Amino acid sequence: MSKKIVLGITGGIAAYKCAELVRRLSERGAEVKVVMTDSAQEFITPLTMQAVSGNPVSTSLLDPQAEAAMGHIEFAKWADLILVAPATANTIAKMVQGVADDLLTTLLLATPAKVAIAPAMNQQMYRHPATQANLATLAQRDIAIWGPASGEQACGDVGQGRMLEPLELVDLCLTTEQPQILQGKTISITAGPTREPLDPVRFISNHSSGKMGFALAHAAHALGAKVNLIHGPVTLTAASTIKTVPVESALDMHKAALNYAPKSDIFIGCAAVADYRAKDISTQKLKKQGDNMIIELQKNPDIIADVASLASNRPFTVGFAAETNDVEAYAKAKLNNKKLDLICANDVSQEGIGFNSDDNAMTLFWPEGKRQLTTQSKENIAFSILEIIASQLK
């Protein structure tokens, strides 16, 4: 299930970061609804937040259409998490006093959901005894306080009071309240394509975006695992709490995988690794040589098979099979031939899933069972895969 998050934006300069925050949350499979105070709308428009969230933005407690159905109460019940970001000194003080003079503060009193705040204010305001006392009170009430960070502020001051960066908040949002079924486990994951050079400017690669592997990495961290993410050339960004190991070629990925696998409880080979590389790589750009060019290729090492064959410290090993036909037959053969513990198979010829898509559909096979995952976000697929893996470890 995707996480339901209400983002409450208040009137601080850091409000401009909320568009990026919502976009990143949506990329990770969360459903986000935005509530804005009057002051917040002076810094960023409701139209901007509607565009990035895909949902109407709520700004008024006294909206006749919404309140005909007690809209603010239903809104409060809908959320799994309410995050106030940026949380100004004024809003923090209102929360302590139980003031309900706008939609956001009313929701905060009416919700049974977890509440978190991301403080953002001038460093002197943050250090003021009143603000510190208010934060202490909220902490006693089990309100999560995320940040603030230190650094240069919009006013020119330097000190504590900056709102945490969007990716840090995304990570905190998605790990809060998740069952820690992988607590204490280390997972190494490969993701994305590899690039096999032909000369200084050309290479062989594939259409993998890395989205499935990155989704697995974020889900694994949310479930309590320590994560090593070995990835080829991608445009994605991982949370700062995930160790990333960028590589280029299949040989690079093979070396990194065999370094991290023996130190891992689980290894997931999600990368689309090139099967072959050029036997001879030209040191100069190759020139046209008539209508045809012959390039001799040689086979790359089989990363997932080599991990599964480790004689000592072998992790629980999971492979992926991206096929265009006879998906089940090829997946089961790969499971058996490479001596894997589990394999995730998908049909990349289907429109709307697989390479470069935000959604996926998979069938998981292991020696004693099978599980089909219907089309849904790659983030949801990732959680389902990891839940199945965790059940196999028991």
Coordinates of N, CA, C and O in Angstrom, one line a residue, residues 206-336:
N206 N 22.0 -0.6 -22.5 CA 20.6 -1.1 -22.7 C 19.6 0.0 -22.1 O 20.1 1.1 -21.6
H207 N 18.3 -0.2 -22.1 CA 17.4 0.8 -21.7 C 17.0 0.8 -20.2 O 16.1 1.5 -19.8
S208 N 17.7 0.1 -19.4 CA 17.4 0.1 -17.9 C 17.6 1.5 -17.3 O 18.6 2.1 -17.5
S209 N 16.6 1.9 -16.5 CA 16.7 3.2 -15.9 C 17.2 3.1 -14.4 O 17.6 4.1 -13.8
G210 N 17.2 1.9 -13.9 CA 17.6 1.7 -12.5 C 16.5 1.9 -11.5 O 16.7 1.7 -10.3
K211 N 15.2 2.2 -12.0 CA 14.1 2.6 -11.0 C 13.8 1.4 -10.1 O 13.5 1.6 -8.9
M212 N 13.8 0.2 -10.6 CA 13.4 -1.0 -9.8 C 14.4 -1.2 -8.7 O 14.1 -1.4 -7.5
G213 N 15.7 -1.1 -9.1 CA 16.8 -1.3 -8.1 C 16.8 -0.3 -7.0 O 17.0 -0.5 -5.8
F214 N 16.6 1.0 -7.4 CA 16.5 2.1 -6.5 C 15.3 2.0 -5.6 O 15.4 2.3 -4.4
A215 N 14.2 1.5 -6.1 CA 13.0 1.3 -5.3 C 13.3 0.2 -4.2 O 12.9 0.3 -3.1
L216 N 14.0 -0.8 -4.6 CA 14.3 -1.9 -3.7 C 15.2 -1.4 -2.6 O 15.1 -1.7 -1.4
A217 N 16.2 -0.5 -3.0 CA 17.1 0.0 -2.0 C 16.4 0.9 -1.0 O 16.6 0.8 0.3
H218 N 15.5 1.8 -1.4 CA 14.8 2.6 -0.5 C 13.8 1.8 0.4 O 13.7 2.1 1.6
A219 N 13.2 0.8 -0.2 CA 12.2 0.0 0.6 C 13.0 -0.8 1.6 O 12.5 -1.0 2.8
A220 N 14.2 -1.4 1.3 CA 15.0 -2.1 2.2 C 15.4 -1.3 3.4 O 15.3 -1.7 4.5
H221 N 15.8 0.0 3.1 CA 16.2 0.9 4.2 C 15.0 1.2 5.1 O 15.1 1.2 6.3
A222 N 13.8 1.4 4.4 CA 12.6 1.7 5.2 C 12.2 0.5 6.1 O 11.6 0.8 7.2
L223 N 12.6 -0.7 5.7 CA 12.2 -1.9 6.5 C 13.4 -2.2 7.5 O 13.3 -3.3 8.2
G224 N 14.4 -1.3 7.7 CA 15.3 -1.5 8.7 C 16.7 -2.0 8.3 O 17.6 -2.1 9.1
A225 N 16.9 -2.3 7.0 CA 18.2 -2.9 6.6 C 19.2 -1.8 6.4 O 18.9 -0.6 6.1
K226 N 20.5 -2.2 6.4 CA 21.6 -1.4 6.0 C 21.8 -1.8 4.5 O 21.8 -2.9 4.1
V227 N 21.9 -0.8 3.6 CA 21.8 -1.0 2.2 C 23.1 -0.5 1.5 O 23.5 0.6 1.7
N228 N 23.6 -1.4 0.6 CA 24.7 -1.0 -0.3 C 24.0 -1.1 -1.7 O 23.5 -2.1 -2.1
L229 N 24.1 0.0 -2.4 CA 23.5 0.1 -3.8 C 24.6 0.3 -4.8 O 25.2 1.3 -4.9
I230 N 24.8 -0.8 -5.6 CA 25.8 -0.8 -6.6 C 25.1 -0.5 -7.9 O 24.3 -1.3 -8.4
H231 N 25.3 0.6 -8.5 CA 24.5 1.0 -9.7 C 25.4 1.5 -10.9 O 26.4 2.1 -10.7
G232 N 24.9 1.2 -12.0 CA 25.5 1.7 -13.3 C 25.1 3.1 -13.5 O 24.5 3.8 -12.7
P233 N 25.3 3.6 -14.7 CA 25.0 5.0 -15.0 C 23.5 5.3 -15.1 O 22.8 4.8 -15.9
V234 N 23.0 6.1 -14.1 CA 21.6 6.4 -14.0 C 21.5 7.9 -13.7 O 22.4 8.6 -13.3
T235 N 20.2 8.4 -13.8 CA 20.0 9.8 -13.5 C 19.3 9.9 -12.1 O 18.9 11.0 -11.7
L236 N 19.1 8.8 -11.4 CA 18.4 8.8 -10.1 C 19.3 9.1 -9.0 O 20.5 9.0 -9.1
T237 N 18.7 9.6 -7.9 CA 19.4 9.9 -6.7 C 18.9 9.1 -5.5 O 17.7 9.0 -5.3
A238 N 19.8 8.5 -4.8 CA 19.5 7.7 -3.6 C 19.5 8.6 -2.4 O 20.2 9.6 -2.3
A239 N 18.8 8.2 -1.3 CA 18.8 8.9 0.0 C 20.2 8.8 0.5 O 20.9 7.9 0.3
S240 N 20.6 9.8 1.3 CA 21.9 9.9 1.9 C 22.2 8.8 2.8 O 23.4 8.5 3.1
T241 N 21.2 8.1 3.3 CA 21.4 7.0 4.3 C 21.7 5.7 3.6 O 21.9 4.7 4.3
I242 N 21.7 5.7 2.3 CA 22.0 4.5 1.5 C 23.4 4.6 0.9 O 23.7 5.7 0.3
K243 N 24.2 3.6 1.1 CA 25.6 3.7 0.6 C 25.5 3.4 -0.9 O 25.0 2.3 -1.3
T244 N 26.0 4.3 -1.7 CA 25.9 4.1 -3.2 C 27.4 3.8 -3.7 O 28.3 4.4 -3.2
V245 N 27.4 2.8 -4.6 CA 28.7 2.5 -5.2 C 28.5 2.6 -6.8 O 28.1 1.6 -7.4
P246 N 28.8 3.7 -7.4 CA 28.6 3.9 -8.8 C 29.7 3.1 -9.6 O 30.9 3.2 -9.2
V247 N 29.3 2.5 -10.7 CA 30.2 1.7 -11.5 C 29.8 2.0 -13.0 O 28.7 2.5 -13.3
E248 N 30.6 1.6 -13.9 CA 30.3 1.8 -15.3 C 30.1 0.4 -16.0 O 29.0 0.2 -16.6
S249 N 31.1 -0.4 -16.1 CA 31.0 -1.6 -16.9 C 30.6 -2.9 -16.1 O 30.6 -2.8 -14.8
A250 N 30.4 -4.0 -16.8 CA 30.0 -5.2 -16.1 C 31.2 -5.7 -15.2 O 31.0 -6.3 -14.1
L251 N 32.4 -5.5 -15.7 CA 33.6 -5.9 -14.9 C 33.6 -5.1 -13.6 O 34.0 -5.7 -12.6
D252 N 33.4 -3.8 -13.7 CA 33.3 -3.0 -12.5 C 32.3 -3.5 -11.5 O 32.5 -3.6 -10.3
M253 N 31.1 -3.8 -12.1 CA 30.0 -4.2 -11.2 C 30.3 -5.6 -10.6 O 30.0 -5.8 -9.4
H254 N 30.9 -6.4 -11.4 CA 31.3 -7.8 -10.9 C 32.2 -7.6 -9.7 O 32.1 -8.3 -8.6
K255 N 33.2 -6.8 -9.8 CA 34.2 -6.6 -8.8 C 33.6 -6.0 -7.5 O 33.8 -6.5 -6.4
A256 N 32.7 -5.0 -7.7 CA 32.0 -4.4 -6.5 C 31.1 -5.5 -5.8 O 31.0 -5.5 -4.6
A257 N 30.3 -6.2 -6.7 CA 29.4 -7.2 -6.1 C 30.1 -8.2 -5.3 O 29.6 -8.6 -4.2
L258 N 31.2 -8.8 -5.8 CA 31.9 -9.8 -5.0 C 32.7 -9.2 -3.8 O 33.1 -10.0 -2.9
N259 N 32.8 -7.9 -3.8 CA 33.3 -7.3 -2.6 C 32.3 -7.2 -1.5 O 32.5 -7.5 -0.3
Y260 N 31.1 -6.8 -1.9 CA 30.0 -6.5 -0.9 C 29.2 -7.8 -0.6 O 28.7 -7.9 0.5
A261 N 29.0 -8.7 -1.5 CA 28.2 -9.9 -1.3 C 28.6 -10.7 0.0 O 27.7 -11.0 0.8
P262 N 29.8 -11.0 0.2 CA 30.2 -11.8 1.4 C 29.9 -11.1 2.7 O 29.9 -11.7 3.8
K263 N 29.7 -9.7 2.6 CA 29.5 -9.0 3.9 C 28.0 -8.7 4.0 O 27.6 -7.9 4.9
S264 N 27.2 -9.4 3.2 CA 25.7 -9.1 3.2 C 24.9 -10.3 3.6 O 25.4 -11.5 3.4
D265 N 23.7 -10.1 4.2 CA 22.8 -11.2 4.4 C 22.0 -11.5 3.2 O 21.6 -12.7 3.0
I266 N 21.7 -10.5 2.4 CA 20.9 -10.7 1.2 C 21.6 -10.0 0.0 O 22.1 -8.9 0.2
F267 N 21.6 -10.6 -1.1 CA 22.1 -10.0 -2.3 C 21.0 -10.0 -3.4 O 20.5 -11.1 -3.7
I268 N 20.7 -8.9 -4.0 CA 19.7 -8.8 -5.0 C 20.3 -8.3 -6.3 O 20.8 -7.1 -6.4
G269 N 20.4 -9.1 -7.3 CA 20.9 -8.7 -8.6 C 19.8 -8.2 -9.5 O 19.2 -8.9 -10.3
C270 N 19.6 -6.9 -9.4 CA 18.5 -6.2 -10.2 C 19.0 -5.5 -11.4 O 18.2 -5.1 -12.3
A271 N 20.3 -5.4 -11.5 CA 20.9 -4.6 -12.7 C 20.7 -5.3 -14.0 O 20.6 -6.6 -14.0
A272 N 20.6 -4.6 -15.1 CA 20.6 -5.1 -16.4 C 22.0 -5.1 -16.9 O 22.5 -4.2 -17.6
V273 N 22.7 -6.2 -16.6 CA 24.2 -6.3 -16.9 C 24.4 -6.7 -18.4 O 23.7 -7.7 -18.8
A274 N 25.2 -6.1 -19.1 CA 25.5 -6.5 -20.5 C 26.1 -7.9 -20.5 O 27.0 -8.2 -19.7
D275 N 25.6 -8.7 -21.3 CA 26.1 -10.1 -21.4 C 27.5 -10.2 -22.1 O 28.3 -11.1 -21.8
Y276 N 27.8 -9.2 -23.0 CA 29.0 -9.2 -23.7 C 29.7 -7.9 -23.7 O 29.0 -6.8 -23.5
R277 N 31.0 -7.9 -23.9 CA 31.8 -6.6 -24.0 C 32.7 -6.8 -25.2 O 33.0 -7.9 -25.7
A278 N 33.2 -5.7 -25.7 CA 34.2 -5.7 -26.8 C 35.5 -6.4 -26.4 O 36.0 -6.1 -25.3
K279 N 35.9 -7.3 -27.2 CA 37.2 -8.0 -26.9 C 38.4 -7.1 -26.9 O 39.3 -7.1 -26.1
D280 N 38.4 -6.1 -27.9 CA 39.4 -5.1 -28.0 C 38.8 -3.7 -28.0 O 37.9 -3.5 -28.8
I281 N 39.2 -2.9 -27.0 CA 38.6 -1.5 -26.9 C 39.6 -0.6 -27.6 O 40.8 -0.5 -27.2
S282 N 39.1 0.1 -28.6 CA 40.0 1.0 -29.4 C 40.4 2.2 -28.5 O 39.5 2.8 -27.8
T283 N 41.7 2.6 -28.6 CA 42.1 3.8 -27.8 C 41.8 5.1 -28.5 O 41.8 6.2 -28.0
Q284 N 41.4 5.0 -29.8 CA 41.0 6.1 -30.6 C 39.6 5.9 -31.2 O 39.1 4.8 -31.3
K285 N 38.9 7.0 -31.5 CA 37.6 6.9 -32.0 C 37.6 6.0 -33.3 O 38.4 6.3 -34.2
L286 N 36.7 5.0 -33.4 CA 36.6 4.2 -34.5 C 36.0 5.0 -35.7 O 35.0 5.7 -35.6
K287 N 36.6 4.9 -36.9 CA 36.2 5.6 -38.1 C 35.3 4.6 -38.9 O 35.4 3.4 -38.8
K288 N 34.5 5.3 -39.8 CA 33.7 4.5 -40.7 C 34.6 3.6 -41.6 O 35.6 4.1 -42.1
Q289 N 34.1 2.4 -41.8 CA 34.9 1.4 -42.6 C 33.9 0.7 -43.6 O 33.7 -0.5 -43.5
G290 N 33.3 1.5 -44.4 CA 32.4 0.9 -45.4 C 31.0 0.7 -44.8 O 30.7 1.4 -43.7
D291 N 30.2 -0.1 -45.4 CA 28.8 -0.3 -44.9 C 28.7 -1.2 -43.7 O 27.7 -1.1 -43.0
N292 N 29.7 -2.0 -43.4 CA 29.6 -2.9 -42.3 C 30.8 -2.8 -41.4 O 31.9 -2.5 -41.9
M293 N 30.6 -3.0 -40.1 CA 31.7 -3.1 -39.2 C 31.6 -4.3 -38.3 O 30.5 -4.6 -37.8
I294 N 32.6 -5.0 -38.1 CA 32.6 -6.3 -37.3 C 33.4 -6.0 -36.0 O 34.5 -5.6 -36.1
I295 N 32.7 -6.2 -34.9 CA 33.3 -6.0 -33.6 C 33.2 -7.3 -32.9 O 32.1 -7.9 -32.7
E296 N 34.3 -7.9 -32.5 CA 34.3 -9.1 -31.8 C 34.0 -8.9 -30.3 O 34.6 -8.0 -29.7
L297 N 33.0 -9.7 -29.8 CA 32.6 -9.6 -28.4 C 33.0 -10.8 -27.6 O 33.2 -11.9 -28.2
Q298 N 33.2 -10.6 -26.3 CA 33.5 -11.7 -25.4 C 32.5 -11.6 -24.3 O 32.1 -10.6 -23.9
K299 N 32.3 -12.8 -23.7 CA 31.3 -12.9 -22.6 C 31.7 -12.2 -21.3 O 32.9 -12.3 -20.9
N300 N 30.8 -11.5 -20.7 CA 31.1 -10.9 -19.4 C 30.9 -12.0 -18.3 O 30.1 -13.0 -18.5
P301 N 31.5 -11.8 -17.1 CA 31.3 -12.7 -16.0 C 29.8 -12.7 -15.6 O 29.2 -11.6 -15.7
D302 N 29.3 -13.7 -15.0 CA 27.9 -13.8 -14.6 C 27.9 -13.5 -13.1 O 28.2 -14.3 -12.2
I303 N 27.5 -12.2 -12.8 CA 27.6 -11.7 -11.4 C 26.7 -12.5 -10.5 O 27.2 -13.0 -9.4
I304 N 25.4 -12.7 -10.8 CA 24.5 -13.4 -9.9 C 24.9 -14.8 -9.6 O 24.8 -15.3 -8.5
A305 N 25.4 -15.5 -10.7 CA 25.8 -16.9 -10.5 C 27.1 -17.0 -9.6 O 27.2 -17.9 -8.8
D306 N 28.0 -16.0 -9.8 CA 29.2 -16.0 -9.0 C 28.9 -15.8 -7.5 O 29.5 -16.3 -6.6
V307 N 27.9 -14.9 -7.3 CA 27.5 -14.6 -5.9 C 26.9 -15.9 -5.3 O 27.2 -16.3 -4.2
A308 N 26.0 -16.5 -6.0 CA 25.3 -17.7 -5.6 C 26.3 -18.8 -5.3 O 26.0 -19.8 -4.6
S309 N 27.4 -18.8 -6.0 CA 28.4 -19.9 -5.9 C 29.4 -19.7 -4.8 O 30.4 -20.5 -4.7
L310 N 29.3 -18.6 -4.1 CA 30.3 -18.3 -3.0 C 30.4 -19.5 -2.1 O 29.4 -20.0 -1.5
A311 N 31.7 -19.9 -1.8 CA 31.9 -21.0 -0.9 C 31.7 -20.7 0.6 O 31.3 -21.6 1.4
S312 N 31.9 -19.5 0.9 CA 31.7 -19.0 2.3 C 31.1 -17.7 2.3 O 31.2 -16.9 1.4
N313 N 30.4 -17.4 3.4 CA 29.6 -16.1 3.6 C 28.7 -15.9 2.4 O 28.6 -14.7 2.0
R314 N 28.0 -16.9 1.9 CA 27.1 -16.7 0.8 C 25.8 -16.1 1.3 O 25.2 -16.6 2.3
P315 N 25.4 -15.0 0.7 CA 24.1 -14.4 1.1 C 22.9 -15.1 0.5 O 23.1 -15.9 -0.4
F316 N 21.7 -14.8 1.0 CA 20.5 -15.2 0.4 C 20.5 -14.5 -1.0 O 20.5 -13.2 -1.0
T317 N 20.4 -15.2 -2.1 CA 20.7 -14.6 -3.4 C 19.5 -14.6 -4.3 O 18.8 -15.6 -4.5
V318 N 19.1 -13.4 -4.7 CA 17.9 -13.1 -5.5 C 18.3 -12.6 -6.9 O 19.1 -11.6 -7.0
G319 N 17.8 -13.2 -7.9 CA 18.0 -12.7 -9.3 C 16.8 -12.1 -9.9 O 15.7 -12.3 -9.4
F320 N 17.0 -11.5 -11.0 CA 15.9 -10.9 -11.8 C 16.0 -11.5 -13.2 O 17.1 -11.7 -13.8
A321 N 14.8 -11.8 -13.8 CA 14.8 -12.2 -15.2 C 13.8 -11.3 -16.0 O 12.6 -11.4 -15.8
A322 N 14.4 -10.5 -16.8 CA 13.6 -9.6 -17.7 C 13.5 -10.3 -19.0 O 14.5 -10.3 -19.8
E323 N 12.4 -10.8 -19.4 CA 12.2 -11.6 -20.6 C 11.1 -10.9 -21.5 O 10.3 -10.1 -21.1
T324 N 11.1 -11.4 -22.7 CA 10.1 -10.9 -23.7 C 9.2 -12.1 -24.1 O 8.2 -11.8 -24.8
N325 N 9.5 -13.3 -23.8 CA 8.7 -14.5 -24.1 C 9.1 -15.6 -23.2 O 10.1 -15.7 -22.6
D326 N 8.1 -16.6 -23.1 CA 8.3 -17.8 -22.2 C 8.9 -17.4 -20.9 O 9.9 -18.0 -20.4
V327 N 8.3 -16.4 -20.2 CA 8.9 -15.8 -19.0 C 9.1 -16.8 -17.9 O 10.1 -16.9 -17.3
E328 N 8.0 -17.6 -17.6 CA 8.1 -18.6 -16.5 C 9.2 -19.7 -16.8 O 10.0 -20.0 -15.9
A329 N 9.2 -20.2 -18.0 CA 10.2 -21.2 -18.3 C 11.6 -20.7 -18.2 O 12.5 -21.4 -17.6
Y330 N 11.9 -19.5 -18.7 CA 13.3 -19.0 -18.6 C 13.6 -18.7 -17.1 O 14.7 -18.9 -16.7
A331 N 12.6 -18.1 -16.4 CA 12.9 -17.8 -15.0 C 13.2 -19.0 -14.2 O 14.2 -19.0 -13.4
K332 N 12.4 -20.1 -14.3 CA 12.7 -21.3 -13.5 C 14.0 -21.9 -13.9 O 14.7 -22.4 -13.0
A333 N 14.4 -21.9 -15.2 CA 15.6 -22.4 -15.6 C 16.8 -21.6 -15.0 O 17.8 -22.2 -14.5
K334 N 16.6 -20.3 -14.9 CA 17.7 -19.5 -14.3 C 17.8 -19.7 -12.8 O 18.9 -19.8 -12.3
L335 N 16.6 -19.9 -12.2 CA 16.6 -20.2 -10.8 C 17.4 -21.4 -10.4 O 18.2 -21.5 -9.5
N336 N 17.2 -22.5 -11.2 CA 17.8 -23.8 -11.0 C 19.3 -23.8 -11.4 O 20.2 -24.2 -10.7

